[in-house]
Amino acid sequence: AQKVTQAQTEISVVEKEDVTLDCVYETRDTTYYLFWYKQPPSGELVFLIRRNSFDEQNEISGRYSWNFQKSTSSFNFTITASQVVDSAVYFCALKHPGNTPLVFGKGTRLSVIA
Amino acid sequence: DARVTQTPRDKVTEMGQEVTMRCQPILGHNTVFWYRQTMMQGLELLAYFRNRAPLDDSGMPKDRFSAEMPDATLATLKIQPSEPRDSAVYFCASGLGPPGGGYGYTFGSGTRLTVV
């Protein structure tokens, strides 16, 4: 069975603070892919990152970084020096190879206050 | 940038009416998904197609929902009759890749459905 858990329903931080969004996944397969999507107030789903199960290297993209740890089945997302524009709902998702659907977590609503 | 186009953007309808939502996947993409987003359930998969053939529609209430791909450029999701509990945002997503691929998908902007 596949499952993605985002235990934090809502997080509120003050601008310029760092914030980490947690994601824990469950799968029996050894090959899988992990994703993060951002859903700003306008409603669209914006792809942020994809990671495959064989690549545990952490990734940094500007103020965003991702920590993938297979030992704890986690794929956490950190925003450094948060900004008001980062306010959104963030979804973590899991996928198996091929034309298979994304399985989403429930999302974490991040509010960055000026 | 190529994008997935969904119409209408917003739809308000009365209970019992038929609703049809449309999706134009990115040209050349061979896989199309329909997801529904509600506050309570989050993002749920309703159905998906590969090369226009339905692969899985187990997430869809069969008695009132139907999904089709009349051609490679159009996917439709129909609700008949609609009920207030169908109120949600419906997303279409498309993707392309070999069977072993782990590519992600591009989502449309969604159709916000309100059934009163």
PDB file of C-alpha atoms in Angstrom:
ATOM      1  CA  ALA A   1       0.000   0.000   0.000  1.00  0.00           C
ATOM      2  CA  GLN A   2       1.160   3.513  -0.695  1.00  0.00           C
ATOM      3  CA  LYS A   3       0.602   6.321   1.723  1.00  0.00           C
ATOM      4  CA  VAL A   4       1.937   9.805   2.295  1.00  0.00           C
ATOM      5  CA  THR A   5       1.597  11.513   5.644  1.00  0.00           C
ATOM      6  CA  GLN A   6       2.035  15.211   6.219  1.00  0.00           C
ATOM      7  CA  ALA A   7       1.478  15.499   9.927  1.00  0.00           C
ATOM      8  CA  GLN A   8       1.559  19.293  10.010  1.00  0.00           C
ATOM      9  CA  THR A   9      -1.808  20.610   8.930  1.00  0.00           C
ATOM     10  CA  GLU A  10      -0.952  24.276   9.315  1.00  0.00           C
ATOM     11  CA  ILE A  11       2.213  26.193  10.094  1.00  0.00           C
ATOM     12  CA  SER A  12       2.554  29.883  10.703  1.00  0.00           C
ATOM     13  CA  VAL A  13       5.916  31.650  10.717  1.00  0.00           C
ATOM     14  CA  VAL A  14       7.158  35.187  10.692  1.00  0.00           C
ATOM     15  CA  GLU A  15       8.912  36.397   7.573  1.00  0.00           C
ATOM     16  CA  LYS A  16      12.615  35.488   7.386  1.00  0.00           C
ATOM     17  CA  GLU A  17      12.233  32.510   9.654  1.00  0.00           C
ATOM     18  CA  ASP A  18      13.256  29.083   8.383  1.00  0.00           C
ATOM     19  CA  VAL A  19      10.535  26.454   8.214  1.00  0.00           C
ATOM     20  CA  THR A  20      10.560  22.713   7.575  1.00  0.00           C
ATOM     21  CA  LEU A  21       7.595  20.818   6.197  1.00  0.00           C
ATOM     22  CA  ASP A  22       7.570  17.141   7.051  1.00  0.00           C
ATOM     23  CA  CYS A  23       6.655  14.274   4.753  1.00  0.00           C
ATOM     24  CA  VAL A  24       6.673  10.593   5.623  1.00  0.00           C
ATOM     25  CA  TYR A  25       5.801   7.954   3.061  1.00  0.00           C
ATOM     26  CA  GLU A  26       4.983   4.265   2.985  1.00  0.00           C
ATOM     27  CA  THR A  27       5.603   1.866   0.146  1.00  0.00           C
ATOM     28  CA  ARG A  28       6.658  -1.730  -0.279  1.00  0.00           C
ATOM     29  CA  ASP A  29       8.456  -1.073  -3.541  1.00  0.00           C
ATOM     30  CA  THR A  30      12.140  -0.343  -3.894  1.00  0.00           C
ATOM     31  CA  THR A  31      11.677   1.921  -6.894  1.00  0.00           C
ATOM     32  CA  TYR A  32       9.543   4.973  -6.407  1.00  0.00           C
ATOM     33  CA  TYR A  33       9.505   8.723  -6.857  1.00  0.00           C
ATOM     34  CA  LEU A  34       8.773  11.527  -4.459  1.00  0.00           C
ATOM     35  CA  PHE A  35       7.455  14.952  -5.314  1.00  0.00           C
ATOM     36  CA  TRP A  36       6.596  18.270  -3.771  1.00  0.00           C
ATOM     37  CA  TYR A  37       3.943  20.538  -5.213  1.00  0.00           C
ATOM     38  CA  LYS A  38       2.974  24.052  -4.174  1.00  0.00           C
ATOM     39  CA  GLN A  39      -0.600  25.316  -4.298  1.00  0.00           C
ATOM     40  CA  PRO A  40      -0.687  29.106  -3.903  1.00  0.00           C
ATOM     41  CA  PRO A  41      -3.927  30.956  -3.092  1.00  0.00           C
ATOM     42  CA  SER A  42      -4.706  31.145  -6.813  1.00  0.00           C
ATOM     43  CA  GLY A  43      -5.288  27.393  -6.708  1.00  0.00           C
ATOM     44  CA  GLU A  44      -3.037  25.877  -9.322  1.00  0.00           C
ATOM     45  CA  LEU A  45      -0.644  23.049  -8.466  1.00  0.00           C
ATOM     46  CA  VAL A  46       2.954  23.931  -9.163  1.00  0.00           C
ATOM     47  CA  PHE A  47       5.622  21.249  -9.432  1.00  0.00           C
ATOM     48  CA  LEU A  48       8.644  21.909  -7.215  1.00  0.00           C
ATOM     49  CA  ILE A  49      10.827  18.817  -7.198  1.00  0.00           C
ATOM     50  CA  ARG A  50      11.056  15.132  -8.058  1.00  0.00           C
ATOM     51  CA  ARG A  51      13.352  12.636  -6.400  1.00  0.00           C
ATOM     52  CA  ASN A  52      13.853   8.956  -7.223  1.00  0.00           C
ATOM     53  CA  SER A  53      14.376   6.330  -4.555  1.00  0.00           C
ATOM     54  CA  PHE A  54      17.962   5.650  -5.590  1.00  0.00           C
ATOM     55  CA  ASP A  55      19.115   9.196  -5.157  1.00  0.00           C
ATOM     56  CA  GLU A  56      19.388  10.259  -1.542  1.00  0.00           C
ATOM     57  CA  GLN A  57      21.411  13.348  -2.234  1.00  0.00           C
ATOM     58  CA  ASN A  58      19.905  16.412  -0.693  1.00  0.00           C
ATOM     59  CA  GLU A  59      18.935  19.141  -3.088  1.00  0.00           C
ATOM     60  CA  ILE A  60      19.046  22.892  -2.783  1.00  0.00           C
ATOM     61  CA  SER A  61      17.348  25.356  -5.074  1.00  0.00           C
ATOM     62  CA  GLY A  62      17.680  28.927  -3.910  1.00  0.00           C
ATOM     63  CA  ARG A  63      15.893  29.204  -0.575  1.00  0.00           C
ATOM     64  CA  TYR A  64      14.384  25.727  -0.949  1.00  0.00           C
ATOM     65  CA  SER A  65      16.065  22.522   0.138  1.00  0.00           C
ATOM     66  CA  TRP A  66      14.951  18.928   0.402  1.00  0.00           C
ATOM     67  CA  ASN A  67      16.200  16.203   2.718  1.00  0.00           C
ATOM     68  CA  PHE A  68      15.499  12.655   1.564  1.00  0.00           C
ATOM     69  CA  GLN A  69      16.190   9.904   4.099  1.00  0.00           C
ATOM     70  CA  LYS A  70      15.214   6.374   3.164  1.00  0.00           C
ATOM     71  CA  SER A  71      16.069   5.100   6.637  1.00  0.00           C
ATOM     72  CA  THR A  72      13.182   7.087   8.064  1.00  0.00           C
ATOM     73  CA  SER A  73      11.036   7.137   4.888  1.00  0.00           C
ATOM     74  CA  SER A  74      11.017  10.901   4.953  1.00  0.00           C
ATOM     75  CA  PHE A  75      11.307  13.603   2.359  1.00  0.00           C
ATOM     76  CA  ASN A  76      11.274  16.907   4.197  1.00  0.00           C
ATOM     77  CA  PHE A  77      11.185  20.339   2.644  1.00  0.00           C
ATOM     78  CA  THR A  78      12.855  23.394   4.167  1.00  0.00           C
ATOM     79  CA  ILE A  79      12.333  26.997   3.198  1.00  0.00           C
ATOM     80  CA  THR A  80      15.096  29.283   4.381  1.00  0.00           C
ATOM     81  CA  ALA A  81      14.386  32.940   5.116  1.00  0.00           C
ATOM     82  CA  SER A  82      10.693  32.547   4.366  1.00  0.00           C
ATOM     83  CA  GLN A  83       8.819  35.246   2.490  1.00  0.00           C
ATOM     84  CA  VAL A  84       5.153  36.175   2.330  1.00  0.00           C
ATOM     85  CA  VAL A  85       5.024  34.806  -1.227  1.00  0.00           C
ATOM     86  CA  ASP A  86       5.820  31.368   0.176  1.00  0.00           C
ATOM     87  CA  SER A  87       2.369  31.279   1.770  1.00  0.00           C
ATOM     88  CA  ALA A  88       0.623  28.327   0.157  1.00  0.00           C
ATOM     89  CA  VAL A  89      -0.431  24.750   0.692  1.00  0.00           C
ATOM     90  CA  TYR A  90       2.405  22.331   0.047  1.00  0.00           C
ATOM     91  CA  PHE A  91       1.783  18.756  -0.989  1.00  0.00           C
ATOM     92  CA  CYS A  92       4.137  15.832  -0.839  1.00  0.00           C
ATOM     93  CA  ALA A  93       3.394  12.965  -3.235  1.00  0.00           C
ATOM     94  CA  LEU A  94       4.588   9.450  -4.014  1.00  0.00           C
ATOM     95  CA  LYS A  95       4.580   7.648  -7.339  1.00  0.00           C
ATOM     96  CA  HIS A  96       5.681   4.288  -8.657  1.00  0.00           C
ATOM     97  CA  PRO A  97       7.267   3.790 -12.052  1.00  0.00           C
ATOM     98  CA  GLY A  98       5.272   3.988 -15.227  1.00  0.00           C
ATOM     99  CA  ASN A  99       1.999   5.687 -15.958  1.00  0.00           C
ATOM    100  CA  THR A 100       0.848   5.476 -12.378  1.00  0.00           C
ATOM    101  CA  PRO A 101      -0.938   8.146 -10.391  1.00  0.00           C
ATOM    102  CA  LEU A 102       0.532  10.427  -7.780  1.00  0.00           C
ATOM    103  CA  VAL A 103      -0.560   9.641  -4.253  1.00  0.00           C
ATOM    104  CA  PHE A 104      -0.753  12.868  -2.302  1.00  0.00           C
ATOM    105  CA  GLY A 105      -0.469  13.714   1.336  1.00  0.00           C
ATOM    106  CA  LYS A 106      -3.155  15.944   2.845  1.00  0.00           C
ATOM    107  CA  GLY A 107      -0.982  18.995   2.491  1.00  0.00           C
ATOM    108  CA  THR A 108       0.495  21.544   4.884  1.00  0.00           C
ATOM    109  CA  ARG A 109      -0.815  25.084   4.831  1.00  0.00           C
ATOM    110  CA  LEU A 110       2.039  27.509   5.364  1.00  0.00           C
ATOM    111  CA  SER A 111       1.318  31.082   6.342  1.00  0.00           C
ATOM    112  CA  VAL A 112       4.207  33.524   6.333  1.00  0.00           C
ATOM    113  CA  ILE A 113       3.407  36.693   8.218  1.00  0.00           C
ATOM    114  CA  ALA A 114       5.118  39.960   7.441  1.00  0.00           C
TER     115      ALA A 114
ATOM    116  CA  ASP B   1       5.029  27.049 -21.867  1.00  0.00           C
ATOM    117  CA  ALA B   2       2.794  24.086 -22.638  1.00  0.00           C
ATOM    118  CA  ARG B   3      -0.130  23.830 -20.285  1.00  0.00           C
ATOM    119  CA  VAL B   4      -3.122  21.717 -19.418  1.00  0.00           C
ATOM    120  CA  THR B   5      -6.322  23.629 -20.100  1.00  0.00           C
ATOM    121  CA  GLN B   6      -9.465  23.043 -18.080  1.00  0.00           C
ATOM    122  CA  THR B   7     -12.883  24.492 -18.700  1.00  0.00           C
ATOM    123  CA  PRO B   8     -14.925  25.891 -17.174  1.00  0.00           C
ATOM    124  CA  ARG B   9     -12.865  27.597 -14.489  1.00  0.00           C
ATOM    125  CA  ASP B  10     -15.882  27.899 -12.220  1.00  0.00           C
ATOM    126  CA  LYS B  11     -19.262  26.245 -12.349  1.00  0.00           C
ATOM    127  CA  VAL B  12     -22.290  26.766 -10.129  1.00  0.00           C
ATOM    128  CA  THR B  13     -25.169  24.440 -10.754  1.00  0.00           C
ATOM    129  CA  GLU B  14     -28.314  23.236  -9.090  1.00  0.00           C
ATOM    130  CA  MET B  15     -28.594  19.816  -7.559  1.00  0.00           C
ATOM    131  CA  GLY B  16     -29.752  17.266 -10.093  1.00  0.00           C
ATOM    132  CA  GLN B  17     -28.258  19.023 -13.103  1.00  0.00           C
ATOM    133  CA  GLU B  18     -25.676  17.463 -15.376  1.00  0.00           C
ATOM    134  CA  VAL B  19     -22.169  18.876 -15.206  1.00  0.00           C
ATOM    135  CA  THR B  20     -19.447  18.339 -17.781  1.00  0.00           C
ATOM    136  CA  MET B  21     -15.864  19.367 -17.158  1.00  0.00           C
ATOM    137  CA  ARG B  22     -13.310  19.410 -19.951  1.00  0.00           C
ATOM    138  CA  CYS B  23      -9.589  19.034 -20.092  1.00  0.00           C
ATOM    139  CA  GLN B  24      -7.176  19.578 -22.934  1.00  0.00           C
ATOM    140  CA  PRO B  25      -3.946  17.750 -22.073  1.00  0.00           C
ATOM    141  CA  ILE B  26      -0.571  18.909 -23.291  1.00  0.00           C
ATOM    142  CA  LEU B  27      -0.142  17.898 -26.896  1.00  0.00           C
ATOM    143  CA  GLY B  28       1.621  14.554 -27.108  1.00  0.00           C
ATOM    144  CA  HIS B  29       1.033  13.552 -23.499  1.00  0.00           C
ATOM    145  CA  ASN B  30      -0.308  10.019 -23.318  1.00  0.00           C
ATOM    146  CA  THR B  31      -1.536   9.870 -19.731  1.00  0.00           C
ATOM    147  CA  VAL B  32      -4.391  11.894 -18.282  1.00  0.00           C
ATOM    148  CA  PHE B  33      -5.576  11.978 -14.672  1.00  0.00           C
ATOM    149  CA  TRP B  34      -8.624  13.399 -12.939  1.00  0.00           C
ATOM    150  CA  TYR B  35      -8.265  14.403  -9.299  1.00  0.00           C
ATOM    151  CA  ARG B  36     -10.791  15.937  -6.907  1.00  0.00           C
ATOM    152  CA  GLN B  37      -9.761  18.257  -4.086  1.00  0.00           C
ATOM    153  CA  THR B  38     -11.883  18.850  -1.008  1.00  0.00           C
ATOM    154  CA  MET B  39     -11.028  20.214   2.406  1.00  0.00           C
ATOM    155  CA  MET B  40     -11.869  16.935   4.086  1.00  0.00           C
ATOM    156  CA  GLN B  41     -10.285  14.430   1.716  1.00  0.00           C
ATOM    157  CA  GLY B  42      -7.507  16.429   0.110  1.00  0.00           C
ATOM    158  CA  LEU B  43      -6.482  15.367  -3.401  1.00  0.00           C
ATOM    159  CA  GLU B  44      -8.166  12.140  -4.447  1.00  0.00           C
ATOM    160  CA  LEU B  45      -7.626  10.293  -7.694  1.00  0.00           C
ATOM    161  CA  LEU B  46     -10.867   9.746  -9.577  1.00  0.00           C
ATOM    162  CA  ALA B  47      -9.701   8.147 -12.842  1.00  0.00           C
ATOM    163  CA  TYR B  48      -6.888   8.004 -15.329  1.00  0.00           C
ATOM    164  CA  PHE B  49      -6.238   7.120 -18.924  1.00  0.00           C
ATOM    165  CA  ARG B  50      -3.262   5.987 -20.907  1.00  0.00           C
ATOM    166  CA  ASN B  51      -3.367   6.362 -24.665  1.00  0.00           C
ATOM    167  CA  ARG B  52      -7.055   7.225 -24.245  1.00  0.00           C
ATOM    168  CA  ALA B  53      -7.888   3.900 -22.617  1.00  0.00           C
ATOM    169  CA  PRO B  54      -9.201   3.992 -19.050  1.00  0.00           C
ATOM    170  CA  LEU B  55      -6.745   2.340 -16.673  1.00  0.00           C
ATOM    171  CA  ASP B  56      -8.414   2.916 -13.359  1.00  0.00           C
ATOM    172  CA  ASP B  57     -11.634   4.615 -12.361  1.00  0.00           C
ATOM    173  CA  SER B  58     -12.051   2.956  -8.990  1.00  0.00           C
ATOM    174  CA  GLY B  59     -11.950   6.319  -7.240  1.00  0.00           C
ATOM    175  CA  MET B  60     -15.077   7.490  -8.998  1.00  0.00           C
ATOM    176  CA  PRO B  61     -18.678   6.984  -7.843  1.00  0.00           C
ATOM    177  CA  LYS B  62     -19.847   4.914 -10.789  1.00  0.00           C
ATOM    178  CA  ASP B  63     -23.511   5.647 -10.482  1.00  0.00           C
ATOM    179  CA  ARG B  64     -23.179   9.335 -11.293  1.00  0.00           C
ATOM    180  CA  PHE B  65     -19.663   9.990 -12.591  1.00  0.00           C
ATOM    181  CA  SER B  66     -18.235   9.107 -15.967  1.00  0.00           C
ATOM    182  CA  ALA B  67     -14.881   9.913 -17.555  1.00  0.00           C
ATOM    183  CA  GLU B  68     -13.989   9.636 -21.212  1.00  0.00           C
ATOM    184  CA  MET B  69     -11.375  10.608 -23.761  1.00  0.00           C
ATOM    185  CA  PRO B  70     -13.168  11.069 -27.054  1.00  0.00           C
ATOM    186  CA  ASP B  71      -9.843  11.897 -28.659  1.00  0.00           C
ATOM    187  CA  ALA B  72      -6.251  12.563 -27.677  1.00  0.00           C
ATOM    188  CA  THR B  73      -6.875  16.268 -27.203  1.00  0.00           C
ATOM    189  CA  LEU B  74      -9.922  16.081 -24.959  1.00  0.00           C
ATOM    190  CA  ALA B  75     -10.806  14.412 -21.677  1.00  0.00           C
ATOM    191  CA  THR B  76     -14.208  14.865 -20.072  1.00  0.00           C
ATOM    192  CA  LEU B  77     -15.578  14.261 -16.613  1.00  0.00           C
ATOM    193  CA  LYS B  78     -19.320  14.188 -16.318  1.00  0.00           C
ATOM    194  CA  ILE B  79     -21.541  14.148 -13.256  1.00  0.00           C
ATOM    195  CA  GLN B  80     -25.199  13.259 -13.691  1.00  0.00           C
ATOM    196  CA  PRO B  81     -27.090  14.002 -11.539  1.00  0.00           C
ATOM    197  CA  SER B  82     -24.944  16.363  -9.490  1.00  0.00           C
ATOM    198  CA  GLU B  83     -25.269  16.569  -5.706  1.00  0.00           C
ATOM    199  CA  PRO B  84     -24.081  19.154  -3.165  1.00  0.00           C
ATOM    200  CA  ARG B  85     -21.409  16.718  -1.913  1.00  0.00           C
ATOM    201  CA  ASP B  86     -19.804  16.876  -5.363  1.00  0.00           C
ATOM    202  CA  SER B  87     -18.775  20.466  -4.670  1.00  0.00           C
ATOM    203  CA  ALA B  88     -14.992  20.488  -4.991  1.00  0.00           C
ATOM    204  CA  VAL B  89     -12.153  21.557  -7.223  1.00  0.00           C
ATOM    205  CA  TYR B  90     -11.540  19.071 -10.023  1.00  0.00           C
ATOM    206  CA  PHE B  91      -8.045  18.913 -11.458  1.00  0.00           C
ATOM    207  CA  CYS B  92      -6.866  17.364 -14.666  1.00  0.00           C
ATOM    208  CA  ALA B  93      -3.200  16.424 -15.108  1.00  0.00           C
ATOM    209  CA  SER B  94      -1.268  15.018 -18.026  1.00  0.00           C
ATOM    210  CA  GLY B  95       2.120  13.420 -18.531  1.00  0.00           C
ATOM    211  CA  LEU B  96       4.322  11.525 -20.929  1.00  0.00           C
ATOM    212  CA  GLY B  97       7.034   8.961 -20.519  1.00  0.00           C
ATOM    213  CA  PRO B  98       8.156   5.385 -20.995  1.00  0.00           C
ATOM    214  CA  PRO B  99       6.630   2.726 -18.762  1.00  0.00           C
ATOM    215  CA  GLY B 100       9.648   2.788 -16.473  1.00  0.00           C
ATOM    216  CA  GLY B 101       9.682   6.512 -16.091  1.00  0.00           C
ATOM    217  CA  GLY B 102       9.200   8.470 -12.883  1.00  0.00           C
ATOM    218  CA  TYR B 103       8.221  11.720 -14.510  1.00  0.00           C
ATOM    219  CA  GLY B 104       5.802  14.050 -12.819  1.00  0.00           C
ATOM    220  CA  TYR B 105       2.651  15.482 -14.258  1.00  0.00           C
ATOM    221  CA  THR B 106       1.444  18.922 -15.251  1.00  0.00           C
ATOM    222  CA  PHE B 107      -1.779  20.038 -13.643  1.00  0.00           C
ATOM    223  CA  GLY B 108      -4.451  22.284 -15.053  1.00  0.00           C
ATOM    224  CA  SER B 109      -5.829  25.217 -13.073  1.00  0.00           C
ATOM    225  CA  GLY B 110      -8.839  23.217 -11.978  1.00  0.00           C
ATOM    226  CA  THR B 111     -12.608  23.560 -12.232  1.00  0.00           C
ATOM    227  CA  ARG B 112     -14.268  24.814  -9.064  1.00  0.00           C
ATOM    228  CA  LEU B 113     -17.673  23.163  -8.911  1.00  0.00           C
ATOM    229  CA  THR B 114     -20.398  24.334  -6.564  1.00  0.00           C
ATOM    230  CA  VAL B 115     -23.636  22.371  -6.443  1.00  0.00           C
ATOM    231  CA  VAL B 116     -26.437  24.180  -4.634  1.00  0.00           C
TER     232      VAL B 116
END
